[in-house]
Short mmCIF file of C-alpha atoms and ligand atoms in Angstrom, two decimals:
data_model
loop_
_atom_site.label_atom_id
_atom_site.label_comp_id
_atom_site.label_asym_id
_atom_site.label_seq_id
_atom_site.Cartn_x
_atom_site.Cartn_y
_atom_site.Cartn_z
CA UNK A 1 0.00 0.00 0.00
CA UNK A 2 1.36 3.45 -0.85
CA UNK A 3 1.84 5.96 2.00
CA UNK A 4 -0.88 8.09 0.39
CA UNK A 5 -3.42 5.25 0.45
CA UNK A 6 -2.43 4.34 4.01
CA UNK A 7 -2.93 7.90 5.16
CA UNK A 8 -6.30 8.02 3.40
CA UNK A 9 -7.48 4.92 5.29
CA UNK A 10 -6.32 6.30 8.66
CA UNK A 11 -8.00 9.65 7.91
CA UNK A 12 -11.29 7.74 7.91
CA UNK A 13 -10.63 6.97 11.60
CA UNK A 14 -9.10 10.19 12.96
CA UNK A 15 -10.34 12.74 10.42
CA UNK A 16 -8.57 14.23 7.41
CA UNK A 17 -7.05 17.07 9.43
CA UNK A 18 -5.43 14.70 11.93
CA UNK A 19 -3.85 12.22 9.51
CA UNK A 20 -0.54 13.80 8.49
CA UNK A 21 2.17 12.79 6.05
CA UNK A 22 5.00 10.61 7.28
CA UNK A 23 7.50 13.33 6.37
CA UNK A 24 6.26 15.87 8.92
CA UNK A 25 9.49 16.84 10.74
CA UNK A 26 7.66 17.68 13.99
CA UNK A 27 7.13 13.96 14.61
CA UNK A 28 10.36 12.41 13.34
CA UNK A 29 12.92 13.29 16.02
CA UNK A 30 13.38 13.73 19.74
CA UNK A 31 16.22 15.20 21.83
CA UNK A 32 18.68 12.77 20.21
CA UNK A 33 18.30 14.41 16.78
CA UNK A 34 21.91 15.65 16.84
CA UNK A 35 23.24 12.08 16.87
CA UNK A 36 21.74 11.51 13.45
CA UNK A 37 18.79 9.46 14.64
CA UNK A 38 16.50 10.97 12.03
CA UNK A 39 13.20 9.23 11.63
CA UNK A 40 10.97 8.40 8.70
CA UNK A 41 7.38 7.17 8.82
CA UNK A 42 4.49 6.34 6.50
CA UNK A 43 2.02 8.58 8.34
CA UNK A 44 1.40 10.45 11.57
CA UNK A 45 -2.00 10.34 13.28
CA UNK A 46 -3.37 12.45 16.11
CA UNK A 47 -6.29 10.52 17.62
CA UNK A 48 -8.92 12.29 19.73
CA UNK A 49 -9.64 9.48 22.20
CA UNK A 50 -8.88 5.90 23.23
CA UNK A 51 -11.47 4.49 20.81
CA UNK A 52 -9.67 6.13 17.87
CA UNK A 53 -6.31 4.85 19.16
CA UNK A 54 -7.80 1.34 19.30
CA UNK A 55 -9.19 1.64 15.76
CA UNK A 56 -5.79 2.85 14.42
CA UNK A 57 -3.95 -0.02 16.17
CA UNK A 58 -6.50 -2.57 14.88
CA UNK A 59 -6.05 -1.26 11.33
CA UNK A 60 -2.25 -1.36 11.63
CA UNK A 61 -2.40 -4.88 13.07
CA UNK A 62 -4.55 -6.09 10.21
CA UNK A 63 -2.21 -4.55 7.62
CA UNK A 64 1.12 -5.46 9.27
CA UNK A 65 2.07 -1.83 9.85
CA UNK A 66 4.29 -0.89 12.86
CA UNK A 67 3.08 1.69 15.38
CA UNK A 68 5.29 4.23 17.18
CA UNK A 69 3.66 5.94 20.20
CA UNK A 70 4.72 9.56 20.70
CA UNK A 71 4.33 11.89 23.67
CA UNK A 72 6.03 15.26 23.93
CA UNK A 73 9.17 14.14 22.04
CA UNK A 74 11.46 15.15 24.93
CA UNK A 75 13.01 11.70 25.25
CA UNK A 76 16.78 11.32 25.32
CA UNK A 77 16.90 7.83 23.85
CA UNK A 78 15.28 8.04 20.41
CA UNK A 79 12.31 6.00 21.67
CA UNK A 80 9.67 8.11 19.90
CA UNK A 81 11.56 8.23 16.61
CA UNK A 82 10.05 6.08 13.80
CA UNK A 83 12.77 4.01 12.13
CA UNK A 84 11.81 4.15 8.46
CA UNK A 85 8.25 2.88 8.27
CA UNK A 86 5.07 2.72 10.30
CA UNK A 87 2.54 5.05 11.80
CA UNK A 88 3.42 7.55 14.52
CA UNK A 89 0.54 7.80 16.99
CA UNK A 90 0.89 11.19 18.71
CA UNK A 91 -1.18 11.60 21.87
CA UNK A 92 -1.12 15.42 22.03
CA UNK A 93 -4.87 15.86 21.47
CA UNK A 94 -5.78 13.54 24.36
CA UNK A 95 -5.67 16.12 27.13
CA UNK A 96 -8.82 15.42 29.14
CA UNK A 97 -8.68 15.40 32.93
CA UNK A 98 -11.17 12.60 33.48
CA UNK A 99 -11.27 12.90 37.25
CA UNK A 100 -9.75 15.18 39.88
CA UNK A 101 -10.56 14.08 43.43
CA UNK A 102 -8.54 16.28 45.82
CA UNK A 103 -10.10 14.79 48.94
CA UNK A 104 -9.09 11.31 47.83
CA UNK A 105 -5.63 12.56 46.68
CA UNK A 106 -5.91 11.27 43.10
CA UNK A 107 -6.65 12.15 39.51
CA UNK A 108 -7.17 10.36 36.21
CA UNK A 109 -5.80 12.04 33.12
CA UNK A 110 -5.46 11.18 29.47
CA UNK A 111 -1.98 10.41 28.18
CA UNK A 112 -1.43 13.72 26.39
CA UNK A 113 -1.76 15.91 29.49
CA UNK A 114 1.61 17.55 30.14
CA UNK A 115 3.61 16.84 33.28
CA UNK A 116 3.45 20.55 34.18
CA UNK A 117 -0.37 20.51 33.99
CA UNK A 118 -0.59 17.50 36.30
CA UNK A 119 1.74 19.15 38.81
CA UNK A 120 -0.11 22.48 38.58
CA UNK A 121 -3.55 20.88 39.09
CA UNK A 122 -2.22 19.05 42.14
CA UNK A 123 -0.62 22.24 43.52
CA UNK A 124 -3.80 24.30 43.03
CA UNK A 125 -5.57 21.78 45.24
CA UNK A 126 -2.98 21.80 48.02
CA UNK A 127 -1.54 18.53 46.75
CA UNK A 128 1.63 17.34 45.04
CA UNK A 129 2.47 14.95 42.20
CA UNK A 130 6.11 14.35 43.21
CA UNK A 131 7.82 13.15 39.98
CA UNK A 132 9.52 16.22 38.51
CA UNK A 133 11.33 15.43 35.24
CA UNK A 134 13.00 18.48 33.75
CA UNK A 135 11.05 19.06 30.52
CA UNK A 136 7.68 19.29 32.31
CA UNK A 137 6.12 21.88 29.99
CA UNK A 138 6.55 19.60 26.96
CA UNK A 139 6.64 16.04 28.26
CA UNK A 140 3.36 14.19 28.63
CA UNK A 141 2.17 11.96 31.42
CA UNK A 142 1.91 9.06 28.94
CA UNK A 143 5.58 9.58 28.03
CA UNK A 144 6.52 9.86 31.72
CA UNK A 145 4.77 6.55 32.47
CA UNK A 146 6.25 4.90 29.36
CA UNK A 147 9.78 5.92 30.42
CA UNK A 148 9.17 5.68 34.19
CA UNK A 149 10.62 9.18 34.41
CA UNK A 150 12.48 10.52 37.43
CA UNK A 151 13.71 13.90 38.63
CA UNK A 152 15.39 15.50 41.66
CA UNK A 153 12.60 14.78 44.16
CA UNK A 154 12.33 11.14 43.16
CA UNK A 155 15.14 10.56 45.69
CA UNK A 156 12.62 10.82 48.51
CA UNK A 157 9.40 10.02 46.67
CA UNK A 158 10.29 7.46 44.00
CA UNK A 159 9.96 7.59 40.21
CA UNK A 160 6.75 7.96 38.17
CA UNK A 161 5.69 4.32 38.44
CA UNK A 162 5.34 4.67 42.21
CA UNK A 163 2.55 7.22 41.60
CA UNK A 164 0.50 5.28 39.05
CA UNK A 165 -2.32 3.13 40.45
CA UNK A 166 -3.96 2.35 37.11
CA UNK A 167 -3.36 2.46 33.38
CA UNK A 168 -5.69 2.37 30.40
CA UNK A 169 -3.85 1.20 27.30
CA UNK A 170 -4.47 -0.07 23.81
CA UNK A 171 -2.81 -3.44 23.38
CA UNK A 172 -2.48 -5.76 20.38
CA UNK A 173 -4.56 -6.39 18.29
CA UNK A 174 -6.39 -3.16 19.08
CA UNK A 175 -8.19 -3.64 22.38
CA UNK A 176 -8.64 -1.11 25.17
CA UNK A 177 -7.49 -2.67 28.45
CA UNK A 178 -7.58 -1.16 31.96
CA UNK A 179 -5.25 -2.45 34.67
CA UNK A 180 -5.59 -1.01 38.17
CA UNK A 181 -7.66 2.09 38.76
CA UNK A 182 -8.70 4.47 41.52
CA UNK A 183 -8.01 1.99 44.36
CA UNK A 184 -4.74 2.72 46.12
CA UNK A 185 -4.01 -0.98 46.57
CA UNK A 186 -4.66 -3.82 44.15
CA UNK A 187 -2.65 -7.02 44.36
CA UNK A 188 -5.16 -9.26 42.63
CA UNK A 189 -3.42 -9.99 39.34
CA UNK A 190 -0.01 -10.09 37.75
CA UNK A 191 1.40 -6.57 37.82
CA UNK A 192 0.48 -5.66 34.24
CA UNK A 193 0.42 -2.01 35.31
CA UNK A 194 4.05 -2.41 36.32
CA UNK A 195 4.89 -4.01 32.96
CA UNK A 196 3.49 -1.05 31.04
CA UNK A 197 5.42 1.40 33.24
CA UNK A 198 8.80 1.88 31.56
CA UNK A 199 7.81 -0.16 28.48
CA UNK A 200 8.84 2.69 26.12
CA UNK A 201 5.94 2.11 23.74
CA UNK A 202 6.98 -1.47 23.00
CA UNK A 203 3.97 -3.20 24.59
CA UNK A 204 1.08 -0.90 23.70
CA UNK A 205 -0.16 2.68 23.76
CA UNK A 206 -0.99 4.22 27.13
CA UNK A 207 -4.17 6.27 26.73
CA UNK A 208 -4.83 7.32 30.35
CA UNK A 209 -3.45 6.90 33.87
CA UNK A 210 -4.75 7.05 37.43
CA UNK A 211 -2.27 9.05 39.49
CA UNK A 212 -1.77 9.07 43.26
CA UNK A 213 -1.13 12.44 44.93
CA UNK A 214 0.03 13.53 48.39
CA UNK A 215 -0.57 16.65 50.47
CA UNK A 216 1.92 19.31 49.35
CA UNK A 217 5.13 19.26 51.41
CA UNK A 218 5.59 22.12 53.90
CA UNK A 219 8.11 24.02 51.74
CA UNK A 220 11.64 23.99 50.41
CA UNK A 221 14.75 24.44 52.61
CA UNK A 222 17.88 23.74 50.54
CA UNK A 223 21.44 23.65 51.86
CA UNK A 224 24.42 23.83 49.48
CA UNK A 225 28.11 23.09 50.00
CA UNK A 226 31.15 23.17 47.73
CA UNK A 227 34.03 20.71 47.99
CA UNK A 228 37.43 20.54 46.40
CA UNK A 229 36.67 17.32 44.47
CA UNK A 230 34.29 14.42 43.84
CA UNK A 231 35.76 12.32 46.66
CA UNK A 232 35.00 14.95 49.29
CA UNK A 233 31.57 15.54 47.73
CA UNK A 234 30.79 11.82 47.64
CA UNK A 235 31.60 11.54 51.33
CA UNK A 236 29.24 14.44 52.04
CA UNK A 237 26.44 12.64 50.19
CA UNK A 238 27.02 9.61 52.42
CA UNK A 239 26.80 11.79 55.54
CA UNK A 240 23.55 13.41 54.30
CA UNK A 241 21.99 9.98 53.90
CA UNK A 242 23.00 9.05 57.42
CA UNK A 243 21.91 12.39 58.91
CA UNK A 244 18.46 11.35 60.13
CA UNK A 245 15.91 13.50 58.30
CA UNK A 246 15.27 12.19 54.79
CA UNK A 247 16.31 14.82 52.26
CA UNK A 248 13.72 15.55 49.57
CA UNK A 249 16.48 15.87 46.95
CA UNK A 250 20.25 15.35 46.95
CA UNK A 251 21.81 16.80 43.80
CA UNK A 252 25.38 17.37 42.59
CA UNK A 253 27.38 19.23 39.98
CA UNK A 254 30.99 18.33 39.20
CA UNK A 255 33.80 20.79 38.49
CA UNK A 256 33.22 20.76 34.72
CA UNK A 257 29.53 21.64 35.13
CA UNK A 258 30.37 24.32 37.72
CA UNK A 259 32.84 25.90 35.29
CA UNK A 260 29.99 26.32 32.79
CA UNK A 261 27.07 27.38 35.00
CA UNK A 262 28.75 28.49 38.25
CA UNK A 263 28.48 32.16 37.28
CA UNK A 264 24.74 32.01 37.83
CA UNK A 265 24.83 30.25 41.21
CA UNK A 266 23.05 32.42 43.78
CA UNK A 267 25.85 33.76 46.01
CA UNK A 268 28.77 32.79 43.75
CA UNK A 269 31.11 29.78 43.63
CA UNK A 270 34.39 29.66 45.64
CA UNK A 271 37.46 29.73 43.36
CA UNK A 272 38.80 26.30 44.32
CA UNK A 273 35.45 24.46 44.24
CA UNK A 274 35.39 21.24 42.21
CA UNK A 275 32.07 19.78 43.34
CA UNK A 276 28.71 21.02 44.65
CA UNK A 277 26.17 19.11 46.74
CA UNK A 278 22.62 20.42 47.24
CA UNK A 279 20.55 18.72 49.96
CA UNK A 280 16.99 19.95 50.35
CA UNK A 281 14.59 19.43 53.22
CA UNK A 282 10.87 19.77 52.52
CA UNK A 283 9.87 19.25 56.14
CA UNK A 284 11.22 22.37 57.83
CA UNK A 285 14.18 24.50 58.85
CA UNK A 286 15.09 22.15 61.71
CA UNK A 287 15.62 19.21 59.35
CA UNK A 288 17.52 21.49 56.98
CA UNK A 289 19.88 22.32 59.86
CA UNK A 290 20.62 18.61 60.32
CA UNK A 291 21.36 18.25 56.60
CA UNK A 292 23.56 21.37 56.68
CA UNK A 293 25.52 19.94 59.60
CA UNK A 294 26.11 16.75 57.62
CA UNK A 295 27.32 18.80 54.66
CA UNK A 296 29.64 20.95 56.80
CA UNK A 297 32.76 18.77 57.05
CA UNK A 298 35.22 19.76 54.32
CA UNK A 299 32.87 22.36 52.82
CA UNK A 300 34.81 25.23 51.25
CA UNK A 301 33.58 28.50 52.74
CA UNK A 302 30.90 26.83 54.88
CA UNK A 303 27.37 25.76 54.03
CA UNK A 304 25.16 28.12 52.01
CA UNK A 305 21.42 28.38 52.77
CA UNK A 306 19.99 30.10 49.66
CA UNK A 307 17.31 32.63 50.69
CA UNK A 308 15.26 32.02 47.52
CA UNK A 309 14.89 28.24 46.96
CA UNK A 310 12.87 28.77 43.75
CA UNK A 311 15.79 30.73 42.24
CA UNK A 312 18.16 27.91 43.17
CA UNK A 313 15.97 25.31 41.45
CA UNK A 314 15.55 27.52 38.37
CA UNK A 315 19.34 27.69 38.20
CA UNK A 316 19.56 23.89 38.61
CA UNK A 317 16.94 23.36 35.85
CA UNK A 318 19.03 25.48 33.51
CA UNK A 319 22.16 23.31 33.79
CA UNK A 320 21.35 21.00 30.85
CA UNK A 321 20.45 23.76 28.36
CA UNK A 322 23.51 25.83 29.44
CA UNK A 323 25.83 22.87 28.84
CA UNK A 324 24.23 22.30 25.41
CA UNK A 325 24.76 25.95 24.53
CA UNK A 326 28.58 25.73 24.89
CA UNK A 327 29.09 23.99 21.53
CA UNK A 328 25.50 23.59 20.35
CA UNK A 329 25.12 19.93 21.31
CA UNK A 330 25.94 17.20 23.78
CA UNK A 331 25.70 13.47 24.25
CA UNK A 332 24.31 12.97 27.73
CA UNK A 333 23.72 9.58 29.29
CA UNK A 334 21.76 8.83 32.42
CA UNK A 335 23.69 5.95 33.96
CA UNK A 336 23.14 5.11 37.63
CA UNK A 337 25.53 3.39 40.03
CA UNK A 338 25.27 2.28 43.66
CA UNK A 339 25.41 5.55 45.57
CA UNK A 340 28.73 4.73 47.26
CA UNK A 341 30.32 4.56 43.76
CA UNK A 342 29.23 8.10 42.81
CA UNK A 343 32.64 9.76 43.24
CA UNK A 344 34.40 6.98 41.29
CA UNK A 345 31.85 7.30 38.49
CA UNK A 346 32.22 11.10 38.33
CA UNK A 347 36.02 10.77 38.06
CA UNK A 348 35.65 8.06 35.42
CA UNK A 349 33.40 10.28 33.25
CA UNK A 350 36.23 12.81 33.18
CA UNK A 351 38.78 10.12 32.30
CA UNK A 352 36.58 8.78 29.48
CA UNK A 353 36.21 12.30 28.08
CA UNK A 354 39.98 12.80 28.09
CA UNK A 355 40.51 9.43 26.41
CA UNK A 356 38.17 10.37 23.58
CA UNK A 357 39.37 13.99 23.34
CA UNK A 358 36.02 15.41 24.39
CA UNK A 359 35.10 18.03 26.95
CA UNK A 360 33.00 16.37 29.61
CA UNK A 361 31.10 17.14 32.76
CA UNK A 362 28.42 15.56 34.91
CA UNK A 363 25.67 16.53 37.27
CA UNK A 364 22.58 14.77 38.55
CA UNK A 365 20.73 13.07 41.32
CA UNK A 366 23.51 12.26 43.78
CA UNK A 367 21.29 10.49 46.30
CA UNK A 368 20.17 8.06 43.59
CA UNK A 369 23.72 7.59 42.24
CA UNK A 370 22.25 8.89 38.95
CA UNK A 371 24.61 10.85 36.69
CA UNK A 372 23.88 12.99 33.67
CA UNK A 373 27.28 12.14 32.25
CA UNK A 374 27.85 14.47 29.37
CA UNK A 375 30.21 14.91 26.43
CA UNK A 376 30.06 18.35 24.84
CA UNK A 377 30.14 18.61 21.05
CA UNK A 378 29.28 20.58 17.98
CA UNK A 379 26.56 18.50 16.30
CA UNK A 380 27.93 19.46 12.84
CA UNK A 381 31.25 17.83 13.69
CA UNK A 382 30.78 14.23 12.55
CA UNK A 383 34.07 13.10 14.08
CA UNK A 384 33.16 14.54 17.47
CA UNK A 385 29.75 12.83 17.29
CA UNK A 386 31.51 9.57 16.44
CA UNK A 387 33.96 9.96 19.32
CA UNK A 388 31.10 10.80 21.69
CA UNK A 389 29.34 7.57 20.73
CA UNK A 390 32.46 5.57 21.56
CA UNK A 391 32.76 7.50 24.83
CA UNK A 392 29.15 6.65 25.64
CA UNK A 393 29.94 2.96 25.11
CA UNK A 394 32.73 3.23 27.69
CA UNK A 395 30.33 4.97 30.04
CA UNK A 396 27.68 2.26 29.81
CA UNK A 397 30.33 -0.41 30.34
CA UNK A 398 31.52 1.48 33.43
CA UNK A 399 28.01 1.57 34.91
CA UNK A 400 27.58 -2.17 34.43
CA UNK A 401 31.04 -2.85 35.84
CA UNK A 402 30.15 -0.87 38.99
CA UNK A 403 26.95 -2.88 39.50
CA UNK A 404 24.73 -0.07 38.23
CA UNK A 405 22.51 0.39 35.21
CA UNK A 406 22.78 1.78 31.69
CA UNK A 407 19.67 3.89 32.35
CA UNK A 408 18.42 5.45 35.56
CA UNK A 409 15.96 7.77 33.80
CA UNK A 410 15.73 7.99 30.02
CA UNK A 411 15.29 4.37 28.98
CA UNK A 412 16.96 2.39 26.21
CA UNK A 413 15.09 3.57 23.12
CA UNK A 414 17.28 3.08 20.09
CA UNK A 415 20.35 4.84 21.47
CA UNK A 416 21.36 1.98 23.78
CA UNK A 417 20.23 -0.88 21.59
CA UNK A 418 21.85 -4.17 22.54
CA UNK A 419 23.07 -2.96 25.92
CA UNK A 420 20.36 -4.62 27.99
CA UNK A 421 21.92 -7.94 26.93
CA UNK A 422 25.20 -6.79 28.42
CA UNK A 423 23.63 -5.64 31.67
CA UNK A 424 21.38 -8.63 32.28
CA UNK A 425 22.07 -12.36 32.31
CA UNK A 426 20.65 -14.37 29.33
CA UNK A 427 17.86 -15.89 31.45
CA UNK A 428 16.68 -12.45 32.56
CA UNK A 429 16.74 -11.17 28.96
CA UNK A 430 14.79 -14.27 27.85
CA UNK A 431 12.09 -13.55 30.47
CA UNK A 432 11.95 -9.99 29.18
CA UNK A 433 11.55 -11.24 25.59
CA UNK A 434 8.79 -13.64 26.68
CA UNK A 435 6.79 -10.69 28.03
CA UNK A 436 7.19 -8.84 24.72
CA UNK A 437 6.11 -11.94 22.75
CA UNK A 438 3.08 -12.50 24.98
CA UNK A 439 1.75 -8.94 24.80
CA UNK A 440 2.89 -8.01 21.30
CA UNK A 441 3.12 -11.29 19.36
CA UNK A 442 3.51 -9.64 15.94
CA UNK A 443 6.08 -7.10 17.17
CA UNK A 444 4.01 -4.17 15.92
CA UNK A 445 4.72 -1.78 18.80
CA UNK A 446 7.82 0.40 18.45
CA UNK A 447 10.02 -2.13 16.64
CA UNK A 448 13.78 -1.69 16.96
CA UNK A 449 13.56 -0.23 20.46
CA UNK A 450 14.45 -1.39 23.98
CA UNK A 451 15.06 -5.09 23.27
CA UNK A 452 16.51 -4.91 19.76
C1 LIG B 1 15.47 19.55 29.29
C2 LIG B 1 15.12 18.10 29.58
C3 LIG B 1 15.17 17.65 30.89
C4 LIG B 1 14.83 16.32 31.19
N1 LIG B 1 14.87 15.92 32.49
C5 LIG B 1 14.50 14.66 32.80
C6 LIG B 1 14.50 14.21 34.16
O1 LIG B 1 14.81 14.97 35.09
N2 LIG B 1 14.13 12.93 34.40
C7 LIG B 1 13.77 12.08 33.40
O2 LIG B 1 13.43 10.92 33.68
N3 LIG B 1 13.77 12.46 32.11
C8 LIG B 1 14.11 13.72 31.79
N4 LIG B 1 14.11 14.13 30.47
C9 LIG B 1 13.73 13.16 29.42
C10 LIG B 1 12.23 13.16 29.03
O3 LIG B 1 11.62 14.41 29.34
C11 LIG B 1 11.49 12.03 29.74
O4 LIG B 1 12.00 10.79 29.29
C12 LIG B 1 9.97 12.06 29.49
O5 LIG B 1 9.35 11.12 30.33
C13 LIG B 1 9.59 11.78 28.04
O6 LIG B 1 8.22 12.12 27.89
P1 LIG B 1 7.64 12.51 26.46
O7 LIG B 1 6.18 12.72 26.61
O8 LIG B 1 8.39 13.64 25.87
O9 LIG B 1 7.90 11.17 25.65
P2 LIG B 1 8.52 10.94 24.19
O10 LIG B 1 9.89 11.49 24.09
O11 LIG B 1 7.55 11.36 23.16
O12 LIG B 1 8.60 9.34 24.19
C14 LIG B 1 9.47 8.66 25.05
C15 LIG B 1 9.18 7.15 24.96
O13 LIG B 1 7.90 6.87 25.50
C16 LIG B 1 7.05 6.29 24.51
N5 LIG B 1 5.71 6.88 24.70
C17 LIG B 1 5.40 8.21 24.75
N6 LIG B 1 4.09 8.37 25.00
C18 LIG B 1 3.56 7.11 25.09
C19 LIG B 1 2.25 6.60 25.33
N7 LIG B 1 1.20 7.41 25.52
N8 LIG B 1 2.07 5.25 25.34
C20 LIG B 1 3.14 4.42 25.16
N9 LIG B 1 4.38 4.84 24.93
C21 LIG B 1 4.59 6.18 24.90
C22 LIG B 1 7.67 6.60 23.16
O14 LIG B 1 7.37 5.63 22.21
C23 LIG B 1 9.15 6.62 23.54
O15 LIG B 1 9.65 5.30 23.54
C24 LIG B 1 14.45 15.44 30.14
C25 LIG B 1 14.41 15.90 28.82
C26 LIG B 1 14.73 17.21 28.54
C27 LIG B 1 14.65 17.67 27.11
#
């Protein structure tokens, strides 16, 4: 069937206006575009509701056409990028809030609702949806569930999956299935909800989710301390975890990242600082004092208590874009290691960068041992891109060697194809493949991703 005919058939389901050509650049790339993962598709559809998603999937199943689910396109793994053929199913029109029950601390939203909207609705009702991935204005809750997204406050509260009590999804061959729901506990069946969380569009299309909320924390009391190097900073992270009060977030920036963004740090950065640790309490000034005391040993110039926490977090949110701006691009991987290996991993990122003649830096969620290990590059420089890919291979190998994981946040997508087989034993990979075969026997959902 020609792409034109295919699009014509899908237009009968979603409407002419919402069946687009497969060459529409808005739906062919994500944040990995610089590394030459450029997509191509036969068509792009924008369904209005779960019934239309089901009809599109049923049609694709019948005609042997692959389906690529797409949220906000903020992914860092190429997961939403169509690899040559198939139909991109973009959820952006599915933005209904189906239920908002503040007194029961929960809501049900369609997949296309943005992360920022979910967090704002919770906040306006005195509540909190804790997962706080960085691209909240663009990323969608369906994408967050599909990648099991994290963020700074997931140290205390856990990643997205911990806040999902139910999922509605369209599975092969085109049926709408609900697993879980409004009930806070449900241990009746196999954890199909858990299987869909983090499935990166390879098992089906998430069309809605039930989300658990909590009363909004009392406030934000961050404490910051600079150290001469990663070793001293890593020790401080250990002391924070042993301090008593559970920090809401424990973040770090290494010397390379500080050299780029330090100028904007509220209060300035001491000249000989090579590492920053931020530990935030959300339970009060008393708990912040305990965290500050834990940070104190070896801190250059003492512990800083920023008077405007929102300004601090705005600065922290700007780290990624500022690093990108240095040369116009970066290859950033989200490896995670056991927290006691953080300092070793930070030093190793630097060594890998030197080995591959690339500027490097890292920052991230120290309490989770989760690094945004980054190689800076000009995306037009093919050789630099090539060297960065080799550096990323060394990085993933390092994470596995340290007993960590190739992905603490962004997933596997297409960027880390094949690496799951290096992280997991063959029997574990086989169990993983059996799940894929059971739920998607024809392999129609997001082929070439995650397990490929
Ligand atoms: C500036 C910036 C900061 C970021 N910070 C963080 C961070 O702190 N923590 C973090 O975890 N990530 C972070 N990310 C990465 C990204 O925002 C997350 O992975 C996010 O969850 C992706 O959501 P999305 O809607 O953009 O999904 P997309 O990029 O569109 O898709 C991601 C994957 O999910 C699948 N998918 C999307 N929607 C659905 C659906 N409805 N059903 C089934 N599968 C679907 C896609 O097929 C793809 O495999 C950041 C990205 C940027 C650009």
